[in-house]
Coordinates of C-alpha atoms in Angstrom, one line a residue:
L1 CA 0.0 0.0 0.0
A2 CA 2.8 2.4 0.9
A3 CA 4.4 1.7 -2.6
L4 CA 1.1 3.0 -4.2
V5 CA 0.5 5.9 -1.8
Y6 CA 3.9 7.5 -2.0
P7 CA 4.0 8.1 -5.8
L8 CA 0.5 9.6 -5.6
K9 CA 1.6 11.9 -2.8
V10 CA 4.6 13.0 -4.8
F11 CA 2.5 13.5 -7.9
S12 CA -0.1 15.6 -6.1
Q13 CA 2.7 17.8 -4.6
M14 CA 4.3 18.3 -8.1
L15 CA 0.8 19.2 -9.5
W16 CA 0.2 21.7 -6.8
L17 CA 3.6 23.3 -7.4
L18 CA 2.9 23.5 -11.2
L19 CA -0.5 25.1 -10.6
A20 CA 1.1 27.6 -8.2
A21 CA 3.8 28.4 -10.7
L22 CA 1.1 29.1 -13.3
V23 CA -1.3 31.1 -11.1
Y24 CA 1.2 33.2 -9.2
P25 CA 2.5 35.3 -12.2
L26 CA -1.1 36.0 -13.2
K27 CA -2.0 37.1 -9.7
V28 CA 1.1 39.4 -9.6
F29 CA 0.3 40.8 -13.0
S30 CA -3.2 41.7 -12.0
Q31 CA -2.0 43.4 -8.9
M32 CA 0.6 45.3 -10.9
L33 CA -2.2 46.7 -13.1
S34 CA -4.2 47.7 -10.1
C35 CA -1.3 49.6 -8.6
L36 CA -0.4 51.3 -11.9
F37 CA -4.0 52.6 -12.1
G38 CA -3.9 53.8 -8.5
Y39 CA -6.3 51.3 -7.1
G40 CA -5.8 50.7 -3.4
Q41 CA -7.7 50.3 -0.1
V42 CA -8.0 52.7 2.8
P43 CA -6.4 50.9 5.9
K44 CA -8.7 49.4 8.4
V45 CA -8.4 50.8 11.9
V46 CA -9.3 48.6 14.9
F47 CA -9.6 50.1 18.4
S48 CA -11.8 49.7 21.5
E49 CA -15.1 51.5 21.9
R50 CA -13.8 52.4 25.4
S51 CA -11.0 54.4 23.8
P52 CA -11.0 58.0 24.9
P53 CA -12.2 60.6 22.3
Y54 CA -8.7 61.9 21.8
W55 CA -7.8 58.8 19.8
L56 CA -10.0 60.0 17.0
D57 CA -9.9 63.8 17.6
S58 CA -6.3 64.4 18.5
V59 CA -4.3 61.4 17.3
L60 CA -5.7 59.3 14.5
S61 CA -7.2 62.3 12.7
K62 CA -3.6 63.6 12.3
C63 CA -2.3 60.4 10.7
E64 CA -2.5 61.3 7.0
G65 CA -1.9 57.7 5.9
L66 CA -5.2 56.6 7.4
R67 CA -7.3 59.0 5.3
R68 CA -6.3 57.8 1.9
P69 CA -6.0 54.4 0.1
F70 CA -2.7 52.6 0.5
V71 CA -1.4 51.8 -3.0
Q72 CA 1.6 49.4 -2.9
T73 CA 4.5 49.8 -5.3
W74 CA 3.5 48.5 -8.7
W75 CA 6.7 46.4 -9.2
A76 CA 6.3 44.8 -5.7
P77 CA 2.6 44.3 -5.5
D78 CA 2.2 41.3 -3.3
G79 CA 3.3 40.3 0.2
H80 CA 6.3 38.2 -0.9
L81 CA 7.8 40.9 -3.1
Q82 CA 7.2 43.6 -0.5
S83 CA 8.9 41.6 2.2
I84 CA 11.9 40.7 0.0
V85 CA 12.4 44.3 -1.4
H86 CA 12.3 45.7 2.2
V87 CA 15.3 43.5 3.1
L88 CA 17.3 43.7 0.0
F89 CA 17.0 47.3 -1.2
T90 CA 17.4 49.4 1.9
C91 CA 19.3 52.7 1.2
K92 CA 22.9 52.9 2.6
P93 CA 22.5 54.4 6.0
R94 CA 24.4 57.4 7.4
Y95 CA 25.1 56.3 10.9
E96 CA 27.6 57.3 13.7
S97 CA 28.3 54.3 15.8
E98 CA 28.6 54.2 19.6
Y99 CA 29.6 51.2 21.6
V100 CA 28.0 50.9 25.0
E101 CA 29.3 48.5 27.7
M102 CA 26.7 46.4 29.4
D103 CA 26.8 45.3 33.0
D104 CA 28.4 41.9 32.1
G105 CA 31.2 43.6 30.1
E106 CA 29.7 42.9 26.6
Y107 CA 29.3 45.8 24.2
V108 CA 26.2 46.8 22.2
C109 CA 26.4 49.0 19.2
L110 CA 24.1 52.1 19.0
D111 CA 23.8 53.6 15.5
W112 CA 22.9 57.3 15.6
H113 CA 21.6 59.3 12.7
S114 CA 24.5 61.4 11.5
E115 CA 22.7 64.7 12.2
H116 CA 21.7 63.9 15.8
S117 CA 24.3 66.1 17.4
M118 CA 22.9 69.2 15.9
L119 CA 19.6 68.9 17.8
A120 CA 18.5 70.6 21.0
G121 CA 18.6 68.5 24.2
D122 CA 14.9 68.4 24.5
S123 CA 14.3 67.1 21.0
P124 CA 12.2 63.9 21.0
L125 CA 14.4 60.8 21.1
L126 CA 13.4 57.9 18.8
I127 CA 14.8 54.5 19.6
V128 CA 14.3 51.9 16.8
L129 CA 14.6 48.1 17.3
H130 CA 15.3 45.8 14.4
G131 CA 13.7 42.4 13.7
F132 CA 14.6 38.7 14.4
S133 CA 17.8 38.4 12.4
G134 CA 18.3 42.0 11.3
C135 CA 20.4 45.0 12.3
S136 CA 20.4 48.8 12.2
Q137 CA 20.7 48.9 8.4
D138 CA 17.2 47.3 8.0
V139 CA 15.5 50.1 10.0
W140 CA 17.3 53.1 8.3
P141 CA 14.1 54.3 6.6
M142 CA 12.4 54.8 10.0
V143 CA 15.5 56.4 11.5
D144 CA 15.7 58.8 8.5
E145 CA 12.0 59.6 8.6
G146 CA 12.3 60.5 12.3
A147 CA 15.3 62.7 11.7
R148 CA 13.4 64.6 9.0
R149 CA 10.7 65.3 11.6
G150 CA 13.3 66.8 14.1
M151 CA 13.7 63.7 16.3
R152 CA 17.1 62.5 17.6
C153 CA 17.2 59.0 16.2
V154 CA 19.1 55.9 17.2
A155 CA 18.9 52.3 16.0
V156 CA 19.8 49.7 18.6
N157 CA 21.7 46.6 17.4
K158 CA 20.8 43.6 19.5
R159 CA 23.8 41.9 21.1
G160 CA 25.7 40.1 18.3
H161 CA 23.7 41.5 15.5
G162 CA 25.1 43.7 12.7
E163 CA 28.5 43.6 10.9
K164 CA 30.0 45.9 13.5
S165 CA 29.1 43.7 16.5
R166 CA 31.7 41.4 17.9
L167 CA 30.9 39.1 20.8
T168 CA 33.5 38.8 23.5
K169 CA 31.4 36.5 25.7
P170 CA 29.4 33.3 24.7
K171 CA 26.0 34.9 25.2
L172 CA 23.1 35.7 22.9
L173 CA 20.1 37.0 24.7
A174 CA 16.7 35.3 24.5
A175 CA 14.1 36.9 22.3
L176 CA 12.4 38.8 25.1
D177 CA 15.3 39.3 27.4
T178 CA 15.1 43.1 28.2
T179 CA 18.4 43.2 30.1
D180 CA 20.4 45.2 27.5
L181 CA 17.4 47.3 26.4
R182 CA 16.8 48.4 30.0
Q183 CA 20.4 49.5 30.4
I184 CA 20.2 51.4 27.1
M185 CA 16.9 53.1 27.9
T186 CA 18.3 54.1 31.4
L187 CA 21.5 55.5 29.8
L188 CA 19.5 57.5 27.2
R189 CA 17.1 58.9 29.8
G190 CA 20.0 60.1 31.9
R191 CA 21.8 61.6 28.9
Y192 CA 18.7 63.4 27.6
P193 CA 16.5 64.1 30.7
N194 CA 14.3 66.7 29.1
A195 CA 13.5 64.7 25.9
S196 CA 10.4 62.6 25.3
L197 CA 11.4 59.0 24.6
V198 CA 9.5 57.1 21.9
S199 CA 10.2 53.8 20.2
V200 CA 9.4 51.8 17.1
G201 CA 10.0 48.0 17.0
Y202 CA 10.0 45.9 13.8
S203 CA 8.8 42.3 13.9
A204 CA 10.7 40.5 16.8
G205 CA 11.9 44.0 17.9
A206 CA 8.2 44.9 18.4
G207 CA 7.9 41.8 20.7
L208 CA 10.9 42.9 22.7
L209 CA 9.6 46.4 23.0
C210 CA 6.2 45.1 24.1
S211 CA 7.8 42.9 26.7
Y212 CA 9.9 45.8 28.0
G213 CA 6.8 48.0 28.4
N214 CA 5.0 45.3 30.2
Q215 CA 7.9 44.6 32.5
Y216 CA 8.6 48.2 33.5
G217 CA 5.3 49.9 33.1
E218 CA 5.3 53.6 33.8
D219 CA 9.0 53.3 34.6
S220 CA 9.8 52.3 31.0
F221 CA 10.4 55.9 30.0
V222 CA 8.6 55.3 26.7
D223 CA 5.9 58.0 25.9
A224 CA 4.6 56.3 22.7
A225 CA 5.3 53.1 20.9
V226 CA 4.8 51.6 17.4
F227 CA 5.0 48.0 16.5
I228 CA 5.5 47.3 12.8
S229 CA 4.6 43.7 11.6
P230 CA 4.6 42.2 15.1
G231 CA 4.2 38.4 15.1
Y232 CA 2.0 38.3 18.3
D233 CA 1.7 34.7 19.6
T234 CA 5.1 33.2 18.8
V235 CA 4.2 29.8 20.2
K236 CA 1.5 29.5 17.4
L237 CA 3.9 31.1 14.9
V238 CA 6.8 28.7 15.2
L239 CA 5.8 25.7 17.3
D240 CA 2.3 24.4 17.1
D241 CA 2.1 21.7 14.4
G242 CA 5.1 23.2 12.6
G243 CA 3.9 26.8 13.2
M244 CA 1.8 29.2 11.2
M245 CA 4.8 30.7 9.6
S246 CA 5.5 29.6 6.0
A247 CA 8.1 26.8 5.9
V248 CA 10.1 28.8 3.3
Y249 CA 10.3 31.9 5.5
N250 CA 11.0 29.8 8.6
Y251 CA 14.0 28.3 6.7
L252 CA 15.2 31.8 5.5
L253 CA 15.0 33.3 9.0
T254 CA 16.8 30.3 10.4
F255 CA 19.5 30.7 7.8
S256 CA 20.0 34.3 8.7
Q257 CA 20.3 33.5 12.4
K258 CA 22.9 30.8 11.5
Q259 CA 24.9 33.5 9.8
I260 CA 25.0 35.5 13.0
I261 CA 26.0 32.5 15.0
H262 CA 28.7 31.5 12.5
R263 CA 30.2 35.0 12.6
H264 CA 30.7 34.6 16.4
R265 CA 31.6 30.9 16.2
D266 CA 35.0 31.3 18.0
V267 CA 33.2 32.6 21.1
L268 CA 30.0 30.6 21.0
K269 CA 31.6 27.2 20.5
E270 CA 32.5 27.2 24.1
R271 CA 28.8 26.6 25.0
I272 CA 27.1 25.2 21.9
D273 CA 27.6 22.5 19.4
M274 CA 28.4 24.5 16.3
M275 CA 28.1 21.6 13.9
A276 CA 24.6 20.8 15.2
A277 CA 23.6 24.4 15.0
M278 CA 24.7 24.8 11.4
K279 CA 22.6 21.8 10.5
C280 CA 19.3 23.3 11.8
K281 CA 16.6 24.0 9.2
T282 CA 13.9 25.6 11.4
I283 CA 13.6 28.2 14.1
S284 CA 12.5 25.5 16.5
E285 CA 15.6 23.4 15.9
L286 CA 17.9 26.4 16.2
T287 CA 16.2 27.3 19.5
E288 CA 16.9 23.8 20.9
H289 CA 20.6 23.8 19.9
V290 CA 21.5 27.4 20.5
Y291 CA 19.2 29.7 22.5
C292 CA 18.1 27.0 25.0
H293 CA 21.7 26.2 25.8
L294 CA 22.7 29.9 26.1
N295 CA 19.7 30.9 28.3
G296 CA 19.0 27.9 30.4
Y297 CA 15.8 26.6 28.9
H298 CA 15.0 22.9 28.7
D299 CA 13.6 22.9 25.2
A300 CA 12.0 25.0 22.5
T301 CA 8.6 24.7 23.9
S302 CA 9.6 26.1 27.3
Y303 CA 11.7 28.8 25.6
W304 CA 9.0 30.2 23.4
A305 CA 6.4 29.9 26.2
A306 CA 8.6 32.2 28.2
N307 CA 9.4 34.4 25.3
N308 CA 5.9 35.0 24.0
P309 CA 5.0 38.7 23.8
M310 CA 1.3 38.1 24.0
A311 CA 1.3 38.6 27.8
G312 CA 2.8 42.0 27.4
L313 CA 0.4 43.0 24.6
R314 CA -2.4 43.1 27.1
N315 CA -0.6 45.5 29.4
P316 CA 0.7 48.4 27.3
S317 CA 2.7 51.1 29.2
S318 CA 2.0 53.9 26.7
P319 CA -0.2 54.7 23.7
T320 CA 0.6 52.0 21.1
L321 CA 0.1 51.7 17.4
C322 CA 0.4 48.3 15.7
I323 CA 0.7 48.1 11.9
N324 CA 0.1 44.8 10.1
A325 CA -0.6 43.7 6.5
V326 CA -3.2 41.1 5.6
D327 CA -0.8 39.5 3.1
D328 CA 2.1 39.2 5.5
P329 CA 3.8 35.8 4.7
V330 CA 5.8 35.7 7.9
A331 CA 3.3 36.8 10.6
P332 CA -0.1 35.7 9.1
Y333 CA -3.3 37.6 9.5
C334 CA -4.9 34.7 11.4
N335 CA -2.4 35.2 14.2
I336 CA -3.5 38.8 14.9
P337 CA -5.5 39.0 18.2
L338 CA -8.2 41.4 17.0
E339 CA -10.1 41.0 20.3
V340 CA -7.2 42.6 22.2
F341 CA -7.5 45.8 20.2
E342 CA -11.3 45.8 20.7
E343 CA -10.7 45.6 24.5
L344 CA -7.8 47.8 25.3
P345 CA -8.4 51.6 25.1
S346 CA -4.7 52.6 24.6
M347 CA -3.9 50.4 21.6
V348 CA -4.8 50.8 17.9
L349 CA -4.3 48.3 15.1
V350 CA -3.9 49.5 11.5
L351 CA -4.5 46.8 8.9
T352 CA -3.5 47.2 5.2
H353 CA -4.6 44.9 2.4
A354 CA -1.0 44.7 1.2
G355 CA 2.5 45.4 2.5
G356 CA 4.0 42.0 3.4
H357 CA 6.3 41.7 6.4
C358 CA 7.7 45.1 7.4
G359 CA 7.5 46.3 3.8
F360 CA 4.5 48.7 3.2
L361 CA 6.2 50.1 0.1
E362 CA 4.3 52.6 -2.0
G363 CA 5.1 54.6 -5.1
P364 CA 7.6 53.8 -7.9
S365 CA 10.5 54.6 -5.5
A366 CA 9.2 52.1 -2.9
N367 CA 8.9 54.6 0.0
E368 CA 8.0 53.0 3.3
W369 CA 4.4 54.1 4.1
S370 CA 4.6 52.6 7.6
C371 CA 7.5 55.0 8.6
R372 CA 5.4 58.1 7.8
L373 CA 2.4 56.7 9.6
S374 CA 4.6 55.9 12.6
A375 CA 6.0 59.4 12.7
D376 CA 2.6 61.0 12.4
F377 CA 1.3 58.9 15.3
I378 CA 4.3 59.7 17.5
E379 CA 4.0 63.4 16.8
A380 CA 0.3 63.4 17.5
V381 CA 0.7 61.6 20.8
L382 CA 3.5 63.9 21.9
E383 CA 1.5 67.0 20.9
L384 CA -1.4 65.7 22.9
K385 CA 0.7 65.1 26.0
S386 CA 2.3 68.5 25.9
S387 CA -1.1 70.3 25.6

């Protein structure tokens, strides 16, 4: 029986792939035509009925991107292309790097916008956190947008991330370990005591920022927060029955993480099996072989249960905007907890029909729509707080 079933299974998979190869170009072509003719959809806004009137009158009404249709870049019309272009075609950043020593003697790289030193001491301070396997280069569009609005902007490279980072100790922090972030926030609050601190987190960086706000509450120093393409329930995303995340993107993110680990192999090999780590093909496997060993977890299940940002999402420390795309191939729409936004008065969810994962590219030059919306939201919240 097995000899009969296996060929049928292989044939069905090949047939599915063939159909997908035929249908996908047609789908992309139709989306291209729609974009070229300017057809888009006004983003959907989800918030609680218990939200105070200022959400509409003083904050959301000043977010220009919510009042017009979002029309994605015509040559990157679907979620896959939006996600890929965002990663591969970021402009070369203009950063000034600062290395900050953590309490354990390790150094973390802060990349400041090159014009930050020309600003007044009370200028708003924007802290941007990158995604799962990214670095400061990935978030340059947000840093640059904030700088154009008169904010002092800095991108935080997570420990070991980025070409400039060099580990001196065999330690990579768990996904929601806020140890380094707390020290950085405290340092910046002391350095700029009269500035409003605001923060934007991309993908896994959004989860870290969410956990930080939940852990420190009013003492987090953050006056407004924006989460771009957060994954929400990471247990469902990467663990349950293989996870909601596409197998292809799971593999790609794992590969990117392995590059980070390989770059620091001389230090990390003291505590992990490098050969086993390099053979991992999924986030779950890599968690077992690397992050569990480095952070004292028994297995991937216990690790992601402890590093799930959903708990923090229900306890925001400041006004928070979440931006997600329905066609996100990494953090799927079905994992968005709509009920949370319908319950909590200080959180707003903006849903676009397109944009992929952290993309949200519009216009022929592929400008990041989410950056302008984030800056609009932050400015509106700060203006409200100062009035």
